[in-house]
Amino acid sequence: LDFSNNLTISRAHGPLVAQSVHRCKEEVDLMRKQQIKMHDSIKTQLGEQCTRQQQQQEEILLRLEAKEHEHKHQELTLQLQKVEIEAKCSDLLKAKDAEIAALQVTLK
């Protein structure tokens, strides 16, 4: 390659080179702006997605807590029913014992 004409070529093509460099800079700036927009958009989408997931997790926890309360309520209701049945059984046994004692007295 002969580099002796570089100055002549540079002077002749100077305006074209300057235009090309300017266009390249504009394209790079545009690409940077697009990249920033994409980055911001991705950050926004991820933020929204995280917020939705947190809300869903909170809703699930609230439902679980409600089910736990419901279960506890059912458990307490069953315990109360058990105590009531035991009391009735005890009363019936006492009544039967009294009847048996009365029959034994009359049989003597």
Backbone as numpy.savetxt, mean C-alpha at the origin, in Angstrom:
# Nx Ny Nz CAx CAy CAz Cx Cy Cz
46.92 11.83 -46.33 46.10 13.01 -46.33 46.97 14.26 -46.33
46.54 15.22 -47.05 47.28 16.48 -47.14 46.56 17.53 -46.30
47.22 17.98 -45.22 46.64 18.97 -44.32 47.07 20.39 -44.66
47.72 20.59 -45.74 48.22 21.92 -46.07 47.10 22.88 -46.44
45.97 22.36 -46.89 44.85 23.22 -47.28 43.83 23.41 -46.16
44.18 23.00 -44.94 43.23 23.08 -43.83 42.73 24.50 -43.59
43.63 25.45 -43.65 43.22 26.83 -43.40 42.27 27.32 -44.47
42.55 26.97 -45.71 41.68 27.38 -46.81 40.31 26.73 -46.66
40.31 25.44 -46.35 39.05 24.72 -46.19 38.30 25.30 -44.99
39.02 25.55 -43.89 38.39 26.08 -42.69 37.76 27.43 -42.98
38.48 28.29 -43.71 37.92 29.61 -43.99 36.72 29.50 -44.91
36.80 28.61 -45.86 35.70 28.47 -46.83 34.47 27.86 -46.16
34.72 26.93 -45.26 33.60 26.23 -44.63 33.25 26.79 -43.24
33.90 27.84 -42.85 33.68 28.42 -41.52 32.21 28.65 -41.19
31.47 29.37 -42.03 30.06 29.62 -41.72 29.24 28.32 -41.64
29.54 27.35 -42.54 28.80 26.08 -42.50 29.12 25.31 -41.22
30.39 25.32 -40.84 30.80 24.64 -39.62 30.13 25.30 -38.42
30.12 26.62 -38.41 29.50 27.35 -37.30 28.00 27.02 -37.22
27.33 26.94 -38.38 25.90 26.57 -38.41 25.71 25.15 -37.88
26.57 24.25 -38.31 26.46 22.85 -37.86 26.67 22.75 -36.36
27.67 23.46 -35.85 27.95 23.45 -34.41 26.75 24.03 -33.67
26.19 25.12 -34.19 25.04 25.75 -33.55 23.84 24.79 -33.54
23.59 24.11 -34.67 22.49 23.13 -34.74 22.72 21.98 -33.76
23.96 21.51 -33.66 24.28 20.44 -32.73 24.02 20.88 -31.29
24.43 22.11 -30.97 24.19 22.62 -29.62 22.68 22.70 -29.34
21.92 23.18 -30.32 20.47 23.26 -30.14 19.86 21.87 -29.93
20.33 20.88 -30.73 19.83 19.51 -30.58 20.19 18.94 -29.22
21.41 19.21 -28.77 21.83 18.74 -27.45 20.97 19.39 -26.36
20.74 20.70 -26.48 19.89 21.40 -25.51 18.48 20.82 -25.51
17.94 20.56 -26.70 16.60 19.99 -26.81 16.56 18.60 -26.17
17.59 17.80 -26.44 17.65 16.46 -25.86 17.76 16.53 -24.34
18.52 17.48 -23.83 18.63 17.66 -22.38 17.28 18.04 -21.77
16.59 18.98 -22.44 15.28 19.39 -21.95 14.30 18.22 -21.96
14.34 17.40 -23.03 13.46 16.23 -23.10 13.82 15.22 -22.01
15.11 15.06 -21.78 15.56 14.13 -20.74 15.09 14.60 -19.36
15.19 15.90 -19.11 14.73 16.47 -17.83 13.22 16.26 -17.69
12.46 16.52 -18.78 11.01 16.32 -18.74 10.68 14.85 -18.44
11.39 13.93 -19.11 11.16 12.50 -18.88 11.47 12.13 -17.43
12.59 12.65 -16.95 13.00 12.37 -15.57 11.94 12.89 -14.59
11.48 14.12 -14.81 10.45 14.70 -13.95 9.15 13.90 -14.03
8.80 13.48 -15.23 7.58 12.69 -15.42 7.69 11.35 -14.69
8.82 10.71 -14.80 9.04 9.43 -14.11 8.97 9.63 -12.61
9.61 10.70 -12.11 9.56 10.97 -10.66 8.12 11.20 -10.21
7.35 11.94 -10.99 5.95 12.20 -10.66 5.15 10.91 -10.64
5.34 10.08 -11.69 4.61 8.81 -11.76 4.97 7.90 -10.59
6.24 7.84 -10.26 6.67 7.00 -9.13 6.09 7.53 -7.82
6.10 8.83 -7.67 5.52 9.43 -6.46 4.04 9.11 -6.33
3.31 9.24 -7.45 1.89 8.93 -7.44 1.65 7.45 -7.14
2.48 6.60 -7.75 2.36 5.16 -7.53 2.63 4.82 -6.06
3.65 5.43 -5.48 3.97 5.19 -4.06 2.81 5.66 -3.18
2.25 6.80 -3.50 1.12 7.32 -2.72 -0.06 6.37 -2.79
-0.37 5.86 -4.01 -1.48 4.91 -4.15 -1.21 3.64 -3.35
0.02 3.14 -3.41 0.36 1.92 -2.68 0.25 2.14 -1.17
0.68 3.30 -0.70 0.56 3.60 0.73 -0.91 3.66 1.14
-1.74 4.28 0.30 -3.16 4.37 0.61 -3.78 2.97 0.64
-3.39 2.12 -0.32 -3.92 0.76 -0.35 -3.48 -0.01 0.90
-2.24 0.16 1.31 -1.76 -0.52 2.51 -2.52 -0.03 3.75
-2.77 1.27 3.83 -3.52 1.81 4.96 -4.94 1.27 4.98
-5.57 1.17 3.80 -6.92 0.61 3.72 -6.93 -0.85 4.16
-5.94 -1.61 3.75 -5.85 -3.02 4.14 -5.67 -3.14 5.64
-4.81 -2.30 6.21 -4.61 -2.32 7.66 -5.90 -1.97 8.41
-6.62 -0.98 7.91 -7.89 -0.61 8.55 -8.89 -1.76 8.48
-8.95 -2.44 7.33 -9.86 -3.59 7.20 -9.46 -4.71 8.15
-8.15 -4.94 8.26 -7.67 -5.97 9.18 -8.03 -5.63 10.63
-7.82 -4.38 11.00 -8.17 -3.95 12.35 -9.67 -4.12 12.60
-10.49 -3.78 11.61 -11.94 -3.93 11.74 -12.30 -5.40 11.93
-11.65 -6.28 11.15 -11.92 -7.71 11.28 -11.48 -8.22 12.65
-10.34 -7.72 13.14 -9.87 -8.12 14.48 -10.87 -7.70 15.55
-11.40 -6.47 15.44 -12.40 -5.98 16.40 -13.67 -6.83 16.32
-14.07 -7.14 15.09 -15.27 -7.96 14.89 -15.06 -9.35 15.52
-13.90 -9.92 15.28 -13.58 -11.23 15.84 -13.58 -11.19 17.37
-12.99 -10.14 17.93 -12.95 -9.99 19.38 -14.37 -9.85 19.93
-15.21 -9.09 19.23 -16.59 -8.91 19.65 -17.32 -10.26 19.64
-17.12 -11.04 18.57 -17.75 -12.36 18.48 -17.25 -13.28 19.61
-15.97 -13.21 19.88 -15.38 -14.03 20.95 -16.00 -13.67 22.30
-16.12 -12.37 22.58 -16.72 -11.93 23.85 -18.19 -12.33 23.93
-18.90 -12.23 22.82 -20.31 -12.64 22.79 -20.44 -14.12 23.11
-19.56 -14.93 22.50 -19.59 -16.38 22.77 -19.26 -16.67 24.23
-18.31 -15.95 24.79 -17.96 -16.15 26.19 -19.15 -15.80 27.10
-19.84 -14.71 26.77 -21.01 -14.30 27.54 -22.10 -15.37 27.45
-22.34 -15.88 26.24 -23.35 -16.93 26.06 -22.97 -18.18 26.85
-21.69 -18.52 26.88 -21.22 -19.68 27.63 -21.52 -19.49 29.13
-21.20 -18.31 29.65 -21.45 -18.02 31.07 -22.95 -18.10 31.37
-23.77 -17.54 30.47 -25.23 -17.59 30.67 -25.74 -19.04 30.67
-25.23 -19.86 29.74 -25.64 -21.27 29.67 -25.19 -22.02 30.93
-23.96 -21.75 31.35 -23.46 -22.40 32.58 -24.31 -22.02 33.78
-24.72 -20.75 33.85 -25.56 -20.28 34.96 -26.92 -20.98 34.93
-27.51 -21.10 33.72 -28.80 -21.79 33.59 -28.67 -23.26 33.99
-27.59 -23.89 33.53 -27.36 -25.29 33.88 -27.21 -25.44 35.39
-26.48 -24.53 35.98 -26.29 -24.57 37.43 -27.62 -24.42 38.15
-28.45 -23.47 37.68 -29.78 -23.27 38.27 -30.64 -24.52 38.11
-30.59 -25.14 36.91 -31.37 -26.37 36.68 -30.89 -27.50 37.57
-29.56 -27.62 37.72 -29.02 -28.67 38.59 -29.45 -28.45 40.04
-29.44 -27.20 40.49 -29.88 -26.90 41.86 -31.36 -27.24 42.03
-32.15 -26.92 41.01 -33.59 -27.22 41.08 -33.82 -28.73 41.12
-33.08 -29.46 40.31 -33.21 -30.92 40.29 -32.74 -31.51 41.62
-31.64 -30.97 42.14 -31.16 -31.43 43.45 -32.23 -31.19 44.52
-32.88 -30.04 44.46 -33.94 -29.72 45.43 -35.11 -30.69 45.26
-35.47 -31.01 44.00 -36.55 -31.97 43.75 -36.19 -33.35 44.30
-34.97 -33.77 44.05 -34.49 -35.08 44.53 -34.52 -35.10 46.05
-34.05 -34.02 46.67 -34.06 -33.95 48.15 -35.49 -34.02 48.67
-36.40 -33.34 48.02 -37.81 -33.33 48.41 -38.40 -34.73 48.26
-38.06 -35.42 47.16 -38.57 -36.77 46.94 -38.00 -37.74 47.98
-36.75 -37.53 48.32 -36.13 -38.41 49.33 -36.80 -38.22 50.69
-37.16 -36.96 50.99 -37.84 -36.69 52.27 -39.22 -37.36 52.27
-39.92 -37.28 51.16 -41.26 -37.88 51.11 -41.21 -39.39 51.08
-40.11 -39.95 50.58 -39.98 -41.40 50.53 -39.61 -41.99 51.88
-39.12 -41.23 52.78 -38.68 -41.74 54.08 -39.78 -41.98 54.99
